[in-house]
Coordinates of C-alpha atoms in Angstrom, one line a residue:
M1 CA 16.0 -18.1 3.0
R2 CA 12.9 -17.0 4.3
R3 CA 11.8 -16.0 0.6
F4 CA 12.6 -19.6 -0.6
M5 CA 10.4 -21.0 2.0
T6 CA 7.5 -18.4 1.0
F7 CA 7.3 -19.3 -2.5
G8 CA 8.3 -23.1 -2.4
P9 CA 4.6 -24.3 -1.4
A10 CA 3.5 -22.0 -4.3
F11 CA 5.8 -23.4 -6.8
V12 CA 4.8 -27.2 -5.9
V13 CA 1.0 -26.1 -6.2
L14 CA 1.5 -24.6 -9.7
M15 CA 4.0 -28.0 -10.9
T16 CA 0.9 -30.3 -9.4
A17 CA -1.8 -28.2 -11.4
A18 CA 0.4 -28.4 -14.6
V19 CA 0.7 -32.1 -14.6
T20 CA -2.9 -32.4 -13.6
L21 CA -3.8 -30.4 -16.5
V22 CA -1.7 -32.5 -18.9
V23 CA -1.7 -36.1 -17.6
V24 CA -5.6 -36.2 -16.4
P25 CA -7.3 -35.1 -19.6
G26 CA -5.1 -37.8 -21.4
A27 CA -5.9 -40.4 -18.8
I28 CA -9.7 -39.4 -19.3
R29 CA -9.2 -39.6 -23.3
S30 CA -7.8 -43.3 -22.5
I31 CA -10.4 -44.3 -20.6
G32 CA -13.0 -43.1 -22.8
S33 CA -11.4 -44.5 -25.7
A34 CA -11.2 -47.9 -24.1
Q35 CA -14.9 -47.6 -23.5
T36 CA -15.7 -46.6 -27.0
H37 CA -13.4 -49.6 -28.2
A38 CA -15.6 -51.8 -25.9
T39 CA -18.7 -50.4 -27.1
V40 CA -17.8 -50.7 -30.5
S41 CA -16.7 -54.3 -30.1
L42 CA -19.8 -55.1 -28.4
A43 CA -21.9 -53.9 -31.2
Q44 CA -20.1 -55.4 -33.8
R45 CA -20.4 -58.6 -31.7
A46 CA -24.0 -58.3 -31.6
L47 CA -24.1 -57.6 -35.6
D48 CA -22.1 -60.6 -36.3
E49 CA -24.5 -62.8 -33.8
D50 CA -28.0 -61.2 -35.1
D51 CA -28.5 -61.7 -39.0
V52 CA -31.9 -59.9 -39.1
L53 CA -30.5 -57.4 -41.8
E54 CA -28.8 -59.7 -43.4
R55 CA -32.0 -61.7 -43.9
L56 CA -33.4 -58.5 -44.8
N57 CA -30.9 -57.9 -47.4
R58 CA -31.3 -61.5 -48.9
A59 CA -35.0 -61.0 -49.3
T60 CA -34.5 -57.6 -51.1
R61 CA -31.8 -59.2 -53.4
N62 CA -34.1 -62.1 -53.9
I63 CA -37.0 -59.5 -54.8
A64 CA -34.7 -57.9 -57.4
T65 CA -33.4 -61.6 -58.9
A66 CA -37.1 -62.5 -59.5
V67 CA -38.2 -59.4 -60.6
E68 CA -35.6 -57.8 -63.0
P69 CA -36.1 -60.4 -65.9
S70 CA -39.6 -59.2 -66.3
V71 CA -38.7 -55.7 -66.4
V72 CA -37.9 -53.8 -69.8
H73 CA -36.6 -50.4 -71.0
L74 CA -38.5 -49.0 -73.9
D75 CA -37.2 -46.3 -76.7
V76 CA -39.8 -44.8 -78.6
T77 CA -39.5 -42.8 -81.7
T78 CA -42.0 -41.2 -83.6
F79 CA -41.6 -40.2 -87.3
N80 CA -44.1 -37.9 -89.7
R81 CA -45.1 -39.0 -93.0
R82 CA -41.8 -37.1 -94.5
G83 CA -39.7 -39.5 -92.3
N84 CA -38.8 -36.7 -89.9
R85 CA -38.2 -37.4 -86.2
M86 CA -41.0 -35.9 -84.3
R87 CA -40.7 -37.5 -81.0
S88 CA -38.2 -39.5 -79.0
A89 CA -39.0 -40.5 -75.6
S90 CA -38.2 -43.6 -73.0
G91 CA -39.6 -45.4 -70.4
S92 CA -40.1 -48.6 -68.8
G93 CA -42.7 -51.9 -69.0
W94 CA -42.8 -55.5 -67.9
V95 CA -43.8 -58.7 -69.3
Y96 CA -47.2 -59.7 -68.7
D97 CA -47.5 -63.5 -70.2
N98 CA -46.0 -66.2 -72.4
D99 CA -47.3 -64.7 -75.5
G100 CA -44.6 -61.7 -75.8
H101 CA -47.1 -59.1 -74.4
V102 CA -45.3 -56.3 -72.7
V103 CA -47.6 -53.8 -70.8
T104 CA -46.4 -50.0 -70.2
N105 CA -48.3 -46.7 -69.9
A106 CA -49.9 -45.3 -73.2
H107 CA -48.4 -42.0 -72.6
V108 CA -45.0 -43.8 -72.8
V109 CA -45.5 -45.5 -76.4
G110 CA -47.7 -42.3 -77.7
E111 CA -48.7 -42.6 -81.2
T112 CA -46.1 -44.7 -82.3
Q113 CA -46.6 -48.4 -83.8
E114 CA -43.4 -49.9 -83.2
V115 CA -40.9 -49.5 -80.2
L116 CA -37.4 -50.9 -79.3
V117 CA -37.9 -53.3 -76.2
Q118 CA -34.3 -53.9 -74.2
F119 CA -34.5 -57.0 -71.5
Y120 CA -32.3 -57.0 -68.5
D121 CA -29.7 -59.0 -70.3
G122 CA -29.1 -56.7 -73.0
H123 CA -31.3 -58.2 -75.8
V124 CA -33.0 -55.8 -77.7
A125 CA -36.2 -56.8 -79.9
R126 CA -38.4 -54.8 -82.0
G127 CA -42.1 -54.4 -80.2
T128 CA -45.4 -53.7 -82.2
V129 CA -48.1 -51.7 -80.2
V130 CA -51.2 -53.9 -79.9
G131 CA -53.5 -51.4 -78.4
S132 CA -53.8 -49.0 -75.7
D133 CA -56.3 -47.1 -73.8
P134 CA -55.7 -43.3 -73.1
M135 CA -58.2 -43.0 -70.5
S136 CA -56.6 -45.7 -68.2
D137 CA -53.1 -44.8 -69.6
I138 CA -52.5 -48.4 -70.5
A139 CA -50.8 -49.9 -73.6
V140 CA -49.8 -53.4 -74.6
I141 CA -46.8 -54.1 -76.6
R142 CA -45.9 -57.4 -78.3
V143 CA -42.5 -58.7 -78.9
E144 CA -41.4 -62.1 -80.4
G145 CA -39.6 -64.9 -78.6
G146 CA -41.9 -65.8 -75.9
D147 CA -40.6 -68.8 -75.0
S148 CA -37.3 -67.1 -73.7
L149 CA -39.5 -64.6 -71.8
E150 CA -39.9 -64.3 -68.1
P151 CA -43.7 -63.1 -67.3
A152 CA -43.9 -61.1 -64.2
R153 CA -45.9 -62.7 -61.4
R154 CA -49.1 -60.8 -60.5
A155 CA -51.0 -60.5 -57.3
T156 CA -54.3 -61.3 -58.9
G157 CA -57.2 -61.0 -56.6
L158 CA -54.9 -59.8 -53.2
K159 CA -55.7 -56.9 -51.3
I160 CA -52.8 -54.4 -50.6
D161 CA -52.8 -52.1 -47.5
R162 CA -51.5 -48.8 -46.2
G163 CA -47.9 -49.7 -44.9
D164 CA -47.3 -52.5 -46.9
R165 CA -43.7 -52.4 -48.5
V166 CA -43.3 -52.4 -52.0
F167 CA -40.7 -51.9 -55.0
A168 CA -40.5 -49.7 -57.9
F169 CA -38.6 -50.8 -61.0
G170 CA -37.6 -48.9 -64.2
S171 CA -35.4 -46.8 -65.8
P172 CA -35.1 -43.4 -63.9
F173 CA -33.3 -40.6 -66.0
G174 CA -32.3 -43.5 -68.5
F175 CA -30.5 -45.4 -65.5
K176 CA -31.8 -48.8 -66.8
F177 CA -33.4 -51.8 -64.4
S178 CA -33.2 -49.7 -61.6
M179 CA -35.0 -50.4 -58.2
S180 CA -36.3 -48.4 -55.5
E181 CA -37.9 -49.2 -52.1
G182 CA -41.0 -47.5 -50.1
I183 CA -44.4 -48.2 -48.6
V184 CA -48.2 -47.9 -49.7
S185 CA -48.7 -44.3 -48.5
G186 CA -52.3 -44.2 -49.5
L187 CA -55.1 -46.0 -51.5
G188 CA -58.0 -44.5 -53.9
R189 CA -55.8 -41.7 -54.5
S190 CA -56.7 -38.7 -57.3
A191 CA -53.9 -37.8 -59.3
R192 CA -55.6 -36.7 -62.7
T193 CA -54.5 -33.2 -62.4
L194 CA -51.0 -34.6 -62.6
I195 CA -51.3 -36.6 -65.7
G196 CA -54.6 -36.0 -67.3
S197 CA -55.6 -39.5 -67.1
G198 CA -59.3 -40.6 -66.8
I199 CA -59.0 -42.9 -63.9
S200 CA -58.0 -41.6 -60.4
N201 CA -57.8 -44.7 -58.3
F202 CA -54.1 -44.7 -57.9
I203 CA -52.0 -46.4 -55.3
Q204 CA -49.9 -43.7 -53.5
T205 CA -46.3 -44.6 -52.4
D206 CA -43.0 -42.9 -51.1
A207 CA -40.6 -45.2 -53.1
A208 CA -38.3 -43.0 -55.5
V209 CA -39.8 -42.6 -59.1
N210 CA -38.6 -40.4 -61.4
P211 CA -39.1 -39.6 -65.3
G212 CA -38.4 -43.0 -67.0
N213 CA -40.0 -45.2 -64.2
S214 CA -43.5 -44.8 -66.3
G215 CA -44.6 -48.3 -67.1
G216 CA -42.5 -50.1 -65.0
P217 CA -44.0 -52.4 -62.1
L218 CA -44.6 -51.9 -58.6
V219 CA -44.0 -55.3 -56.9
D220 CA -45.1 -56.3 -53.1
I221 CA -42.5 -58.3 -50.9
H222 CA -43.3 -61.8 -52.7
G223 CA -42.2 -60.0 -56.1
R224 CA -45.6 -60.0 -57.2
V225 CA -47.0 -57.0 -59.4
V226 CA -49.5 -54.8 -57.7
G227 CA -49.6 -51.8 -59.9
M228 CA -47.7 -49.8 -62.5
N229 CA -45.8 -46.6 -62.2
V230 CA -47.4 -44.0 -63.5
A231 CA -46.8 -40.2 -62.4
I232 CA -44.9 -38.6 -59.5
A233 CA -45.8 -35.4 -57.4
T234 CA -43.7 -32.4 -57.7
A235 CA -43.5 -28.9 -56.6
E236 CA -44.0 -28.2 -60.2
S237 CA -46.9 -30.8 -61.1
S238 CA -48.8 -29.4 -58.0
Q239 CA -49.3 -26.1 -59.7
G240 CA -50.7 -28.2 -62.9
T241 CA -47.5 -28.1 -65.0
G242 CA -47.2 -31.8 -65.2
G243 CA -45.5 -34.7 -63.7
E244 CA -41.9 -34.6 -65.2
G245 CA -39.9 -33.2 -62.3
Q246 CA -38.0 -35.1 -59.9
S247 CA -39.1 -37.5 -57.0
A248 CA -40.6 -35.8 -53.9
G249 CA -41.6 -38.8 -52.0
I250 CA -45.1 -39.1 -53.3
S251 CA -45.7 -41.1 -56.6
F252 CA -48.5 -43.1 -58.2
A253 CA -49.3 -46.5 -59.5
I254 CA -52.5 -47.8 -61.5
P255 CA -53.9 -50.8 -59.6
L256 CA -53.3 -54.3 -61.0
T257 CA -57.2 -54.8 -61.0
T258 CA -57.2 -52.0 -63.4
I259 CA -54.2 -53.2 -65.6
E260 CA -55.8 -56.9 -65.8
T261 CA -59.2 -55.5 -66.9
R262 CA -57.9 -53.2 -69.4
V263 CA -55.2 -55.6 -70.9
E264 CA -57.9 -58.4 -71.3
Q265 CA -60.0 -55.8 -73.3
I266 CA -57.0 -54.7 -75.6
L267 CA -56.2 -58.4 -76.2
S268 CA -59.4 -59.1 -77.1
G269 CA -59.4 -56.7 -80.2
E270 CA -62.7 -55.2 -79.1
P271 CA -63.4 -51.7 -78.3
I272 CA -62.6 -50.6 -74.8
V273 CA -65.9 -49.8 -73.4
P274 CA -66.0 -48.5 -69.7
G275 CA -68.3 -50.2 -67.0
Y276 CA -71.6 -48.4 -66.5
L277 CA -73.9 -48.5 -63.1
G278 CA -76.6 -45.9 -64.0
V279 CA -76.3 -43.4 -61.2
T280 CA -75.5 -39.7 -61.0
Y281 CA -73.9 -38.6 -57.5
D282 CA -73.1 -35.6 -55.5
S283 CA -69.2 -34.5 -55.7
Q284 CA -69.3 -33.6 -52.3
P285 CA -68.5 -36.8 -50.0
R286 CA -71.0 -37.6 -47.2
T287 CA -70.0 -38.8 -43.6
D288 CA -72.0 -41.2 -41.6
R289 CA -72.1 -41.5 -37.7
M290 CA -69.2 -43.4 -37.7
D291 CA -67.3 -41.0 -39.6
R292 CA -67.1 -43.1 -42.8
R293 CA -67.0 -41.3 -46.0
G294 CA -69.4 -42.2 -49.1
I295 CA -71.1 -40.5 -52.2
A296 CA -74.8 -39.8 -52.0
I297 CA -76.7 -40.9 -54.7
N298 CA -78.5 -38.2 -56.7
D299 CA -80.4 -40.0 -59.4
V300 CA -80.6 -43.6 -60.9
A301 CA -81.3 -44.4 -64.2
P302 CA -84.5 -46.2 -65.0
N303 CA -83.7 -50.1 -66.0
G304 CA -79.9 -49.3 -65.5
P305 CA -77.7 -51.8 -63.7
A306 CA -78.2 -49.7 -60.3
A307 CA -81.9 -49.7 -60.5
K308 CA -82.2 -53.5 -61.3
A309 CA -80.0 -54.1 -58.5
G310 CA -82.1 -52.2 -55.9
I311 CA -80.1 -49.1 -55.4
K312 CA -82.2 -45.8 -54.8
P313 CA -82.1 -42.0 -54.8
Q314 CA -80.4 -40.7 -51.5
D315 CA -78.7 -43.8 -51.0
I316 CA -75.1 -43.5 -49.7
I317 CA -72.4 -45.7 -51.5
L318 CA -69.7 -46.9 -48.9
T319 CA -67.8 -49.3 -50.5
F320 CA -67.5 -50.7 -54.4
N321 CA -66.2 -54.3 -54.7
G322 CA -64.6 -54.0 -51.1
Q323 CA -62.9 -50.8 -51.6
E324 CA -63.9 -47.7 -49.3
V325 CA -65.3 -45.0 -51.4
S326 CA -64.5 -41.4 -50.2
D327 CA -64.4 -39.2 -53.4
W328 CA -66.7 -39.2 -56.4
E329 CA -63.4 -39.5 -58.7
I330 CA -62.9 -42.5 -57.1
L331 CA -66.2 -44.3 -57.5
R332 CA -66.5 -43.1 -60.8
S333 CA -62.8 -44.5 -61.8
L334 CA -63.9 -47.9 -59.9
I335 CA -67.0 -48.2 -62.1
T336 CA -65.5 -47.2 -65.4
A337 CA -62.4 -49.3 -64.9
A338 CA -64.7 -52.6 -64.5
K339 CA -65.9 -53.9 -68.0
P340 CA -69.6 -54.5 -69.0
D341 CA -71.2 -57.5 -67.7
Q342 CA -68.9 -57.7 -64.7
K343 CA -70.6 -58.6 -61.3
V344 CA -69.7 -56.2 -58.5
T345 CA -70.8 -55.7 -54.9
I346 CA -71.8 -52.3 -53.7
G347 CA -72.0 -51.2 -49.9
V348 CA -74.9 -48.6 -49.3
L349 CA -76.0 -46.7 -46.2
R350 CA -79.7 -46.1 -46.5
G351 CA -80.9 -44.0 -43.8
E352 CA -79.5 -45.8 -40.4
E353 CA -79.1 -49.0 -42.1
E354 CA -76.5 -50.4 -44.0
M355 CA -77.2 -52.6 -47.0
T356 CA -75.3 -54.8 -49.9
F357 CA -76.1 -55.0 -53.3
R358 CA -75.1 -57.1 -56.3
A359 CA -74.9 -55.4 -59.5
T360 CA -74.3 -56.2 -63.4
L361 CA -72.5 -53.6 -64.8
G362 CA -73.6 -52.5 -68.3
E363 CA -72.0 -50.6 -71.1
M364 CA -71.4 -47.0 -70.8
P365 CA -74.0 -44.7 -73.3
E366 CA -71.6 -42.9 -75.8
E367 CA -73.1 -39.6 -74.3
A368 CA -71.5 -40.8 -70.8
R369 CA -68.2 -41.2 -72.1
F370 CA -68.0 -38.0 -73.7
A371 CA -69.1 -36.4 -70.5
Q372 CA -66.3 -38.0 -68.8
L373 CA -63.8 -36.6 -71.6
R374 CA -64.9 -33.3 -71.2
P375 CA -63.3 -32.5 -67.9
T376 CA -60.1 -34.1 -69.3
L377 CA -60.2 -31.9 -72.4
R378 CA -60.7 -28.7 -70.0
L379 CA -58.2 -29.6 -67.3
E380 CA -55.4 -31.0 -69.5
F381 CA -55.7 -28.7 -72.4
G382 CA -57.5 -25.9 -71.1
L383 CA -60.3 -25.9 -73.6
V384 CA -64.1 -26.0 -73.2
V385 CA -66.3 -26.6 -76.5
G386 CA -70.0 -25.6 -76.9
D387 CA -72.5 -25.9 -79.5
S388 CA -74.1 -22.9 -81.0
E389 CA -76.5 -22.5 -84.1
E390 CA -73.4 -22.5 -86.7
G391 CA -71.9 -25.6 -85.0
P392 CA -69.2 -26.2 -82.2
R393 CA -67.4 -23.4 -80.9
V394 CA -64.7 -22.9 -78.3
S395 CA -66.8 -21.6 -75.4
L396 CA -64.0 -21.3 -72.7
L397 CA -60.2 -21.1 -73.1
Q398 CA -57.9 -21.0 -70.0
N399 CA -55.0 -18.3 -70.6
G400 CA -51.5 -20.2 -70.6
S401 CA -53.1 -23.6 -71.7
P402 CA -51.9 -25.7 -74.3
A403 CA -54.9 -25.0 -76.3
S404 CA -54.4 -21.1 -76.0
R405 CA -50.6 -21.6 -76.9
A406 CA -51.6 -23.6 -80.0
G407 CA -53.7 -20.6 -81.2
F408 CA -57.3 -21.2 -80.1
S409 CA -59.2 -18.5 -79.1
Q410 CA -62.8 -18.0 -77.4
G411 CA -65.5 -18.0 -79.9
Q412 CA -63.9 -19.9 -82.9
L413 CA -65.9 -22.1 -84.8
I414 CA -64.4 -25.6 -84.9
L415 CA -64.7 -26.9 -88.7
S416 CA -62.7 -29.9 -88.7
V417 CA -60.7 -32.3 -86.3
G418 CA -58.0 -34.6 -87.7
G419 CA -59.4 -33.6 -91.4
Q420 CA -62.9 -35.0 -90.4
S421 CA -65.9 -32.8 -90.5
V422 CA -67.7 -32.1 -87.1
S423 CA -71.1 -30.6 -86.4
D424 CA -71.7 -30.6 -82.8
A425 CA -69.5 -30.5 -79.6
D426 CA -70.0 -34.4 -79.0
E427 CA -68.4 -35.0 -82.4
V428 CA -65.5 -32.8 -81.8
I429 CA -64.9 -34.6 -78.5
S430 CA -65.2 -38.0 -80.4
E431 CA -62.8 -37.1 -83.1
L432 CA -60.3 -35.7 -80.6
Q433 CA -60.4 -39.1 -79.0
S434 CA -60.2 -41.3 -82.0
H435 CA -57.4 -39.2 -83.2
G436 CA -55.5 -40.2 -80.1
L437 CA -55.4 -36.6 -78.4
F438 CA -55.9 -38.0 -74.9
L439 CA -53.0 -40.8 -76.0
G440 CA -50.4 -37.8 -76.3
R441 CA -50.9 -37.5 -80.3
S442 CA -51.0 -34.1 -81.8
V443 CA -54.3 -33.4 -83.5
K444 CA -54.9 -31.0 -86.4
V445 CA -57.9 -28.6 -85.8
T446 CA -59.4 -26.3 -88.5
V447 CA -61.1 -23.3 -87.2
V448 CA -62.6 -19.8 -88.1
D449 CA -62.0 -16.8 -85.8
A450 CA -65.2 -15.5 -84.2
D451 CA -64.8 -12.1 -85.7
E452 CA -64.5 -13.4 -89.4
D453 CA -68.5 -13.6 -90.2
I454 CA -67.6 -12.3 -93.6
S455 CA -65.4 -14.4 -96.1
P456 CA -63.9 -16.6 -93.4
K457 CA -60.5 -18.0 -93.6
P458 CA -60.0 -21.3 -91.8
K459 CA -56.8 -21.9 -90.1
T460 CA -55.3 -25.1 -88.9
L461 CA -54.0 -25.3 -85.4
T462 CA -52.1 -28.2 -84.0
L463 CA -53.4 -29.5 -80.4
R464 CA -50.9 -31.4 -78.2
S465 CA -50.6 -32.0 -74.5
A466 CA -48.3 -30.3 -72.3
N467 CA -47.8 -33.1 -70.0
R468 CA -46.5 -35.7 -72.9

C-alpha cells in the first residue's frame, strides 16, 4: 500500500506529460494552420481587390499584340556557283514601312541575294536584299505585298534612358516570334570586340537575347522600336570568340537613330558614306571638374566641318547631338552613323567655359574610311596589312585568328583580293570591303610566301570571319 502511494503521483505526472506531448503540438499546429489560412485568405482577397498586376499583364499582352505582326523570321541559304549549299542561317527582322521593306542585321543575310521571310501568321514570302551596310550591321530586304504588311511604330526623335523597360522580339534558338523583357542597362556601350561591327554606340539591356534574336526589334513600353538586337555578351565572347553563346543578362542593340540614317541611305541606292567632322582626338577620355568624361581634340582639319564651326585643338567634346561622349569609340560611332550634310550640335569644354557649336558634317574621305576598317581587320580577323617596295604584305598576324587558320603568315606578299590585283595596303582594304568580308562573306586572297623570292608560287587563301 505504501509503494502504491509512493509511485502514484509520479505516474500521474508521466501521464500528464505524455498527453501534453501529444495534444499540445496538435493544438499548436491547428492554431498555426488557422493563422496561415487566415493570412492566405487575406492575401488572396488583397490580390483580387488590387488589379495592379493584372493591368501590368494587360499592358504587356498589348505590347505583344501590337508588335508581333511587324516581326518576321528569316531563313537564309547561300549557294555557290555550282549550286552547292554553302551557308544556312536564321534570324529575325521587322517591317520598316508600307513599301515592303524589312530591316535586319547585315550579318544575318550575309552574301545571299534572296531570303525566305516568315510572318507571324505563318505566311512565307521570298525577299530580295535591297542593300546592306557591314560597318553598321544593317541590311534592308524587300518583300511583295506591302498593303498587307504592318510596319512597326518607331520612337523617332524620342530619348531613352537607363532604367527604361524594354522588350526584345525574335527567334531565339529557332523559337519563332518570342518575346523577352528587361530594362535599359546602359547607353553608348562599345561591343565591337563581340561582333566586329564598325559602330560602338550600343544600347545595353538585360532582356534575354540569344542566337536567332539578331535583327529583331527592341521596343519600349508603347511598342515603339528603339533599337535592333545585334549581339550578346557571354563568357566566351568576352574572350573574343564571338557572340554565339547563351544569354548572360547583357545584350546589345543598335539605336534607332543609326538604323533610320542607314536605312534611308540604303533605300536611296547611293553609296553609304559616313559623316565626317574633321578632328583627331585622344583615345583616353578626360574628366572635368564635375567628373564628366569627354574626348580631347588633338587636331582639327583645316576648312573641315569642325574648323568651320569654330572647334579648336585642346577643346574637350562632352556631348554630340545631346548624347554624352565618354569614350572615343562612341564619339567616332556617333559621327560616322550620321550622314554628310547633317547638322549636329556639339557640346565643348574650352578651358573652364562650356560652349555649344553647330556643325554641318561633311563626307568622310576615303583614307579616313580605310583607317576605320584597319582596326576591324585586326580585331576580327587578326590581320594587319602594310606596304613594302614589292607591294602590300602581311605585316602582323595574330596566332589562332581567322587569318592564321586560313593559312596566312607574316611577310606574305598579297597579289590580289577577290581576283582584283592590288598595289598597296589601301587597295587591299578597299577590295576586302567591296567583296563583302566585313559583311560576313568569304573572300579569296592570292599571296606569295615571304621565303619564295625565286620562282614564287602564288596560292589562294580564303579569308572568313569566325563570328559569322
